[in-house]
Short mmCIF file of C-alpha atoms and ligand atoms in Angstrom, two decimals:
data_model
loop_
_atom_site.label_atom_id
_atom_site.label_comp_id
_atom_site.label_asym_id
_atom_site.label_seq_id
_atom_site.Cartn_x
_atom_site.Cartn_y
_atom_site.Cartn_z
CA MET U 1 0.00 0.00 0.00
CA SER U 2 1.46 3.38 -0.98
CA HIS U 3 1.56 6.19 1.56
CA HIS U 4 -1.01 7.99 -0.58
CA GLN U 5 -3.60 5.35 0.14
CA ALA U 6 -6.11 6.27 2.78
CA SER U 7 -8.27 4.31 5.17
CA LEU U 8 -11.94 4.36 4.22
CA SER U 9 -12.85 6.83 6.94
CA GLN U 10 -10.95 9.64 5.19
CA ALA U 11 -13.39 11.68 3.15
CA VAL U 12 -12.92 14.26 0.42
CA LEU U 13 -15.68 16.56 -0.82
CA ILE U 14 -15.46 17.67 -4.45
CA THR U 15 -17.82 20.12 -6.18
CA GLY U 16 -18.37 19.93 -9.93
CA ALA U 17 -17.78 16.17 -9.75
CA THR U 18 -20.12 15.46 -12.67
CA SER U 19 -17.81 16.53 -15.49
CA GLY U 20 -14.26 17.22 -16.62
CA ILE U 21 -11.59 17.81 -13.98
CA GLY U 22 -13.94 17.29 -11.02
CA LEU U 23 -15.21 13.96 -12.32
CA ALA U 24 -11.68 12.71 -13.03
CA THR U 25 -10.53 13.91 -9.60
CA ALA U 26 -13.43 12.18 -7.83
CA LYS U 27 -12.55 8.90 -9.57
CA PHE U 28 -8.85 9.35 -8.82
CA TYR U 29 -9.41 9.87 -5.08
CA ALA U 30 -11.83 6.91 -4.97
CA ALA U 31 -9.21 4.70 -6.65
CA LYS U 32 -6.75 5.77 -3.93
CA GLY U 33 -9.15 4.57 -1.25
CA PHE U 34 -10.73 7.85 -0.20
CA TYR U 35 -14.44 8.13 0.58
CA VAL U 36 -15.53 10.72 -1.99
CA ILE U 37 -18.47 13.02 -1.44
CA ALA U 38 -19.21 13.97 -5.03
CA CYS U 39 -21.25 17.14 -5.51
CA GLY U 40 -23.10 18.37 -8.56
CA ARG U 41 -26.41 19.12 -10.19
CA ASN U 42 -26.61 16.09 -12.44
CA GLU U 43 -28.11 13.31 -10.30
CA ALA U 44 -27.83 10.69 -13.03
CA VAL U 45 -24.06 11.16 -13.35
CA LEU U 46 -23.60 11.27 -9.56
CA ALA U 47 -25.49 7.98 -9.19
CA GLU U 48 -23.44 6.42 -11.95
CA ILE U 49 -19.97 7.30 -10.60
CA ASN U 50 -20.70 5.74 -7.20
CA VAL U 51 -17.55 6.83 -5.33
CA GLY U 52 -18.92 6.96 -1.78
CA HIS U 53 -21.68 9.50 -1.37
CA SER U 54 -23.19 12.31 -3.39
CA LEU U 55 -24.81 15.65 -2.63
CA VAL U 56 -27.05 17.24 -5.24
CA PHE U 57 -27.16 21.04 -5.21
CA ASP U 58 -26.63 24.11 -7.32
CA ILE U 59 -23.71 26.10 -5.89
CA THR U 60 -25.40 29.40 -6.81
CA ASP U 61 -28.48 28.58 -4.70
CA VAL U 62 -27.66 29.64 -1.11
CA GLU U 63 -30.50 27.62 0.37
CA GLN U 64 -29.42 24.45 -1.44
CA VAL U 65 -25.78 24.96 -0.43
CA ASN U 66 -26.72 25.41 3.23
CA GLN U 67 -28.93 22.29 3.10
CA ALA U 68 -25.98 20.40 1.62
CA GLY U 69 -23.87 21.62 4.53
CA ILE U 70 -26.39 20.21 7.02
CA ALA U 71 -26.65 16.93 5.10
CA LEU U 72 -22.85 16.70 5.03
CA LYS U 73 -22.61 17.17 8.78
CA GLN U 74 -25.14 14.38 9.38
CA HIS U 75 -23.45 12.06 6.94
CA ILE U 76 -20.01 12.62 8.49
CA ALA U 77 -21.41 11.80 11.94
CA GLU U 78 -23.37 8.74 10.73
CA LYS U 79 -20.50 7.19 8.80
CA GLN U 80 -17.84 8.37 11.27
CA LEU U 81 -15.88 10.03 8.53
CA GLN U 82 -13.02 12.43 8.82
CA LEU U 83 -13.37 15.16 6.21
CA VAL U 84 -9.72 15.72 5.26
CA GLN U 85 -10.13 17.69 2.04
CA VAL U 86 -12.68 19.96 0.39
CA ILE U 87 -12.05 20.78 -3.28
CA LEU U 88 -14.24 23.60 -4.58
CA ASN U 89 -13.82 22.89 -8.28
CA ALA U 90 -17.23 23.67 -9.83
CA GLY U 91 -17.09 26.60 -12.20
CA THR U 92 -18.02 27.99 -15.54
CA CYS U 93 -16.49 29.98 -18.39
CA GLU U 94 -18.09 32.47 -20.72
CA TYR U 95 -16.20 34.93 -22.87
CA ILE U 96 -16.89 38.60 -23.52
CA ASP U 97 -17.10 38.56 -27.32
CA ASP U 98 -17.72 42.24 -27.87
CA VAL U 99 -15.92 44.37 -25.31
CA ILE U 100 -17.60 47.58 -26.51
CA GLU U 101 -21.06 46.09 -25.95
CA PHE U 102 -19.86 44.76 -22.57
CA ASP U 103 -22.32 42.08 -21.45
CA ALA U 104 -22.84 42.86 -17.78
CA MET U 105 -25.27 39.96 -17.32
CA LEU U 106 -22.66 37.52 -18.56
CA PHE U 107 -20.12 39.18 -16.25
CA SER U 108 -22.48 38.82 -13.32
CA ARG U 109 -23.25 35.15 -14.11
CA VAL U 110 -19.60 34.16 -14.27
CA ILE U 111 -18.61 36.08 -11.12
CA ASN U 112 -21.63 34.62 -9.32
CA THR U 113 -20.80 30.99 -10.16
CA ASN U 114 -17.02 31.20 -9.91
CA LEU U 115 -16.70 33.51 -6.90
CA ILE U 116 -19.85 34.30 -4.92
CA ALA U 117 -21.01 30.65 -4.93
CA VAL U 118 -17.57 29.59 -3.69
CA GLY U 119 -18.14 31.88 -0.71
CA HIS U 120 -21.37 30.01 0.08
CA CYS U 121 -19.59 26.66 -0.24
CA ILE U 122 -16.80 27.82 2.10
CA SER U 123 -19.39 28.95 4.62
CA ALA U 124 -21.24 25.60 4.48
CA PHE U 125 -18.29 23.18 4.32
CA LEU U 126 -15.22 24.73 5.95
CA PRO U 127 -16.50 24.24 9.55
CA GLN U 128 -16.60 20.50 8.88
CA LEU U 129 -13.06 20.18 7.61
CA ALA U 130 -10.93 18.25 10.08
CA GLU U 131 -7.92 19.79 11.82
CA GLY U 132 -4.94 19.24 9.55
CA GLY U 133 -7.28 19.25 6.57
CA GLN U 134 -6.82 21.02 3.23
CA LEU U 135 -9.17 23.33 1.33
CA GLY U 136 -8.62 23.44 -2.43
CA LEU U 137 -9.93 26.34 -4.50
CA MET U 138 -10.06 26.00 -8.28
CA SER U 139 -8.46 29.05 -9.84
CA SER U 140 -6.71 29.06 -13.23
CA SER U 141 -3.35 29.82 -14.80
CA ALA U 142 -5.31 32.51 -16.67
CA THR U 143 -4.71 34.61 -13.54
CA TYR U 144 -1.01 34.99 -14.42
CA LEU U 145 -1.72 37.08 -17.54
CA PRO U 146 -4.62 39.08 -18.98
CA PHE U 147 -6.16 36.85 -21.66
CA PRO U 148 -8.34 38.22 -24.46
CA ARG U 149 -12.11 38.03 -23.85
CA ALA U 150 -11.48 36.77 -20.31
CA GLU U 151 -12.65 39.90 -18.46
CA ALA U 152 -15.30 37.92 -16.56
CA TYR U 153 -13.60 34.53 -16.25
CA GLY U 154 -10.14 35.92 -15.46
CA ALA U 155 -11.50 38.40 -12.93
CA SER U 156 -13.45 35.63 -11.15
CA LYS U 157 -10.38 33.40 -10.96
CA ALA U 158 -8.01 36.22 -9.93
CA ALA U 159 -10.44 36.87 -7.08
CA ILE U 160 -10.33 33.17 -6.15
CA SER U 161 -6.54 33.30 -5.96
CA TYR U 162 -6.69 36.33 -3.68
CA LEU U 163 -9.40 34.69 -1.60
CA GLY U 164 -7.14 31.67 -1.18
CA ARG U 165 -4.16 33.74 -0.07
CA SER U 166 -6.20 35.69 2.43
CA LEU U 167 -7.98 32.60 3.78
CA ARG U 168 -4.66 30.87 4.19
CA LEU U 169 -3.38 33.75 6.28
CA ASP U 170 -6.34 33.80 8.64
CA LEU U 171 -6.69 30.01 8.88
CA ALA U 172 -2.99 29.63 9.71
CA ALA U 173 -3.49 31.87 12.74
CA LYS U 174 -6.47 29.86 14.00
CA SER U 175 -6.12 26.28 12.89
CA ASP U 176 -4.07 23.70 11.10
CA ILE U 177 -6.25 23.87 7.99
CA GLY U 178 -4.25 24.52 4.84
CA VAL U 179 -5.35 26.16 1.60
CA SER U 180 -4.41 25.26 -1.96
CA VAL U 181 -5.08 27.41 -4.98
CA ILE U 182 -5.23 25.22 -8.09
CA CYS U 183 -4.06 26.85 -11.34
CA PRO U 184 -4.34 24.49 -14.32
CA GLY U 185 -3.32 25.32 -17.85
CA PHE U 186 -5.54 23.97 -20.62
CA VAL U 187 -7.26 20.72 -19.68
CA ASN U 188 -9.32 18.77 -22.19
CA THR U 189 -12.88 18.88 -20.76
CA PRO U 190 -16.40 19.71 -22.03
CA LEU U 191 -15.69 23.29 -20.86
CA THR U 192 -12.68 23.79 -23.13
CA ALA U 193 -14.10 21.66 -25.97
CA LYS U 194 -16.22 24.66 -26.98
CA ASN U 195 -13.18 26.98 -27.27
CA ASP U 196 -12.56 28.23 -30.80
CA PHE U 197 -8.84 28.97 -30.31
CA THR U 198 -5.74 26.78 -30.10
CA MET U 199 -4.91 25.60 -26.61
CA PRO U 200 -1.20 24.91 -26.28
CA MET U 201 0.15 22.09 -24.09
CA GLN U 202 -3.31 20.77 -23.29
CA ILE U 203 -3.46 17.85 -20.85
CA SER U 204 -6.19 15.30 -20.06
CA SER U 205 -8.51 15.56 -17.07
CA ASP U 206 -6.92 12.38 -15.67
CA GLN U 207 -3.52 14.07 -15.74
CA ALA U 208 -5.03 17.11 -14.04
CA ALA U 209 -6.59 14.88 -11.36
CA GLN U 210 -3.24 13.29 -10.63
CA ARG U 211 -1.57 16.71 -10.22
CA ILE U 212 -4.35 17.94 -7.95
CA PHE U 213 -4.16 14.78 -5.82
CA LYS U 214 -0.41 15.09 -5.39
CA GLY U 215 -0.43 18.83 -4.69
CA MET U 216 -3.22 18.52 -2.13
CA ALA U 217 -1.46 15.60 -0.38
CA LEU U 218 1.71 17.71 -0.12
CA ARG U 219 -0.42 20.62 1.11
CA LYS U 220 1.08 22.89 -1.54
CA PHE U 221 -0.32 26.40 -1.60
CA GLU U 222 -0.12 26.86 -5.35
CA ILE U 223 -0.82 23.77 -7.45
CA HIS U 224 -0.01 24.71 -11.03
CA PHE U 225 0.38 22.49 -14.09
CA PRO U 226 1.51 21.59 -16.68
CA LYS U 227 4.74 23.21 -15.45
CA ARG U 228 6.13 23.87 -18.94
CA PHE U 229 3.06 25.99 -19.67
CA THR U 230 2.73 27.80 -16.34
CA PHE U 231 6.48 28.52 -16.37
CA ILE U 232 6.11 30.45 -19.65
CA LEU U 233 3.11 32.38 -18.32
CA LYS U 234 4.93 33.20 -15.09
CA CYS U 235 7.97 34.47 -17.03
CA LEU U 236 5.77 36.62 -19.29
CA SER U 237 4.01 38.03 -16.25
CA LEU U 238 7.33 39.55 -15.13
CA LEU U 239 7.40 41.82 -18.20
CA PRO U 240 6.32 45.43 -17.79
CA GLU U 241 2.56 45.75 -18.37
CA ARG U 242 2.96 47.94 -21.49
CA VAL U 243 5.26 45.35 -23.14
CA LEU U 244 2.91 42.57 -22.17
CA ILE U 245 -0.14 44.35 -23.57
CA LYS U 246 1.67 44.93 -26.87
CA LEU U 247 2.50 41.25 -27.10
CA LEU U 248 -0.95 40.04 -26.11
CA ALA U 249 -3.07 42.61 -27.95
CA ASP U 250 -1.97 41.08 -31.26
CA LYS U 251 -3.53 37.81 -30.11
CA ALA U 252 -6.80 39.45 -29.16
CA VAL U 253 -9.82 39.17 -31.45
CA LYS U 254 -10.36 42.52 -33.11
N1 NAP C 1 -10.54 22.89 -18.40
C1 NAP C 1 -9.59 23.79 -18.23
O1 NAP C 1 -8.74 23.98 -19.11
C2 NAP C 1 -9.52 24.59 -16.97
C3 NAP C 1 -8.38 25.38 -16.76
C4 NAP C 1 -8.29 26.13 -15.61
C5 NAP C 1 -9.31 26.08 -14.66
N2 NAP C 1 -10.41 25.31 -14.89
C6 NAP C 1 -11.46 25.28 -13.87
O2 NAP C 1 -11.68 23.95 -13.46
C7 NAP C 1 -13.02 23.80 -13.02
C8 NAP C 1 -13.66 22.62 -13.71
O3 NAP C 1 -13.68 22.89 -15.10
P1 NAP C 1 -13.87 21.76 -16.22
O4 NAP C 1 -13.01 22.17 -17.34
O5 NAP C 1 -13.76 20.42 -15.62
O6 NAP C 1 -15.38 22.11 -16.68
P2 NAP C 1 -16.69 21.21 -16.88
O7 NAP C 1 -16.35 19.92 -17.52
O8 NAP C 1 -17.67 22.12 -17.55
O9 NAP C 1 -17.16 20.94 -15.38
C9 NAP C 1 -17.65 21.98 -14.59
C10 NAP C 1 -18.32 21.38 -13.38
O10 NAP C 1 -18.84 22.44 -12.54
C11 NAP C 1 -20.21 22.17 -12.29
N3 NAP C 1 -20.99 23.39 -12.13
C12 NAP C 1 -21.02 24.49 -12.92
N4 NAP C 1 -21.92 25.36 -12.46
C13 NAP C 1 -22.49 24.80 -11.35
C14 NAP C 1 -23.50 25.19 -10.47
N5 NAP C 1 -24.12 26.37 -10.59
N6 NAP C 1 -23.82 24.36 -9.46
C15 NAP C 1 -23.22 23.18 -9.31
N7 NAP C 1 -22.25 22.74 -10.12
C16 NAP C 1 -21.90 23.55 -11.14
C17 NAP C 1 -20.69 21.41 -13.51
O11 NAP C 1 -21.87 20.73 -13.18
P3 NAP C 1 -22.99 20.32 -14.28
O12 NAP C 1 -22.52 19.00 -14.83
O13 NAP C 1 -24.24 20.23 -13.51
O14 NAP C 1 -22.99 21.42 -15.31
C18 NAP C 1 -19.51 20.50 -13.74
O15 NAP C 1 -19.52 19.38 -12.89
C19 NAP C 1 -13.72 25.14 -13.29
O16 NAP C 1 -13.72 25.91 -12.12
C20 NAP C 1 -12.82 25.76 -14.35
O17 NAP C 1 -12.90 27.16 -14.37
C21 NAP C 1 -10.54 24.56 -16.02
#
C-alpha cells in the first residue's frame, strides 16, 4: 500500500464532480481509497460514478448549499468520517465577445458561479473540515496574464486566488487547515471543448486529477500544471505591463 492510500474513513468533498476535472478527480481519489463526497447538479451522473456519497445542489443557490452543509454534517457523523479535504472545483467559463457592448449579465453570471457561490460553499463546508485538513480552490493559470475576452472569467479566478491567499493567512493563525489554490493550464474537458482557439500544451482531465491529488497531499499552496506551460506564463508576467499588452493585444480578437 502506498503512503497515498487512505483508510476508508478519510473523506474528500469535491464540487463539480459530474464533469471534466472534477469527475476525473473524484474517480482518482476513490481509486486511492478515499471516501468521496461527489457534488453536482446532475443526479444521473452522480449515481453512476458511485464513489462513496453524493450531494445534489446548485452552488449558486444559497438555500441548497446550506442544506448540503447540514446533510454533510449528518453524513459525516453517521458514517464516522473524517473530512480531510474539500475541493471547490465547480465553475463555468463564458467569454466577452464584444468588449464595446460589454455584457454585464454575462459578467455577473460568471462572477456569481465562480466567486460568490464559492463563498457560500466555504461557509457551508469549511466548519466541517478536520484539523490538519486542506481546502482546495479552483483558480486558473489565466490569472497569471490578462487573456483576451477573459474579463469575466479571469477576474473571477483572480479573485479566487486572492481569496485563497487571504484565507490561508487567517486560517494559519487559528487552525491547522491549509489552503491550496489550483491553477491548471488547458485541460481537455467539455468546458474547453467549446473553445474556438488553439490551446497549447493541453493535458487530459486524468492528468489534471493526478496533479491535484499530489499537490493537495503535499499541502502545496499553489498547485499549477503543466509546469512547462505555467512557467512560460509566469515568465511573461514579469514583463512590464505595457510590453505585455503589446505582445498580447496582437492575439486578441479585433
Ligand atoms: N478545463 C480547463 O482547461 C480549466 C483550466 C483552468 C481552470 N479550470 C477550472 O476547473 C473547473 C472545472 O472545469 P472543467 O473544465 O472540468 O469544466 P466542466 O467539464 O464544464 O465541469 C464543470 C463542473 O462544474 C459544475 N458546475 C457548474 N456550475 C455549477 C452550479 N451552478 N452548481 C453546481 N455545479 C456547477 C458542472 O456541473 P454540471 O454537470 O451540472 O454542469 C460540472 O460538474 C472550473 O472551475 C474551471 O474554471 C478549467
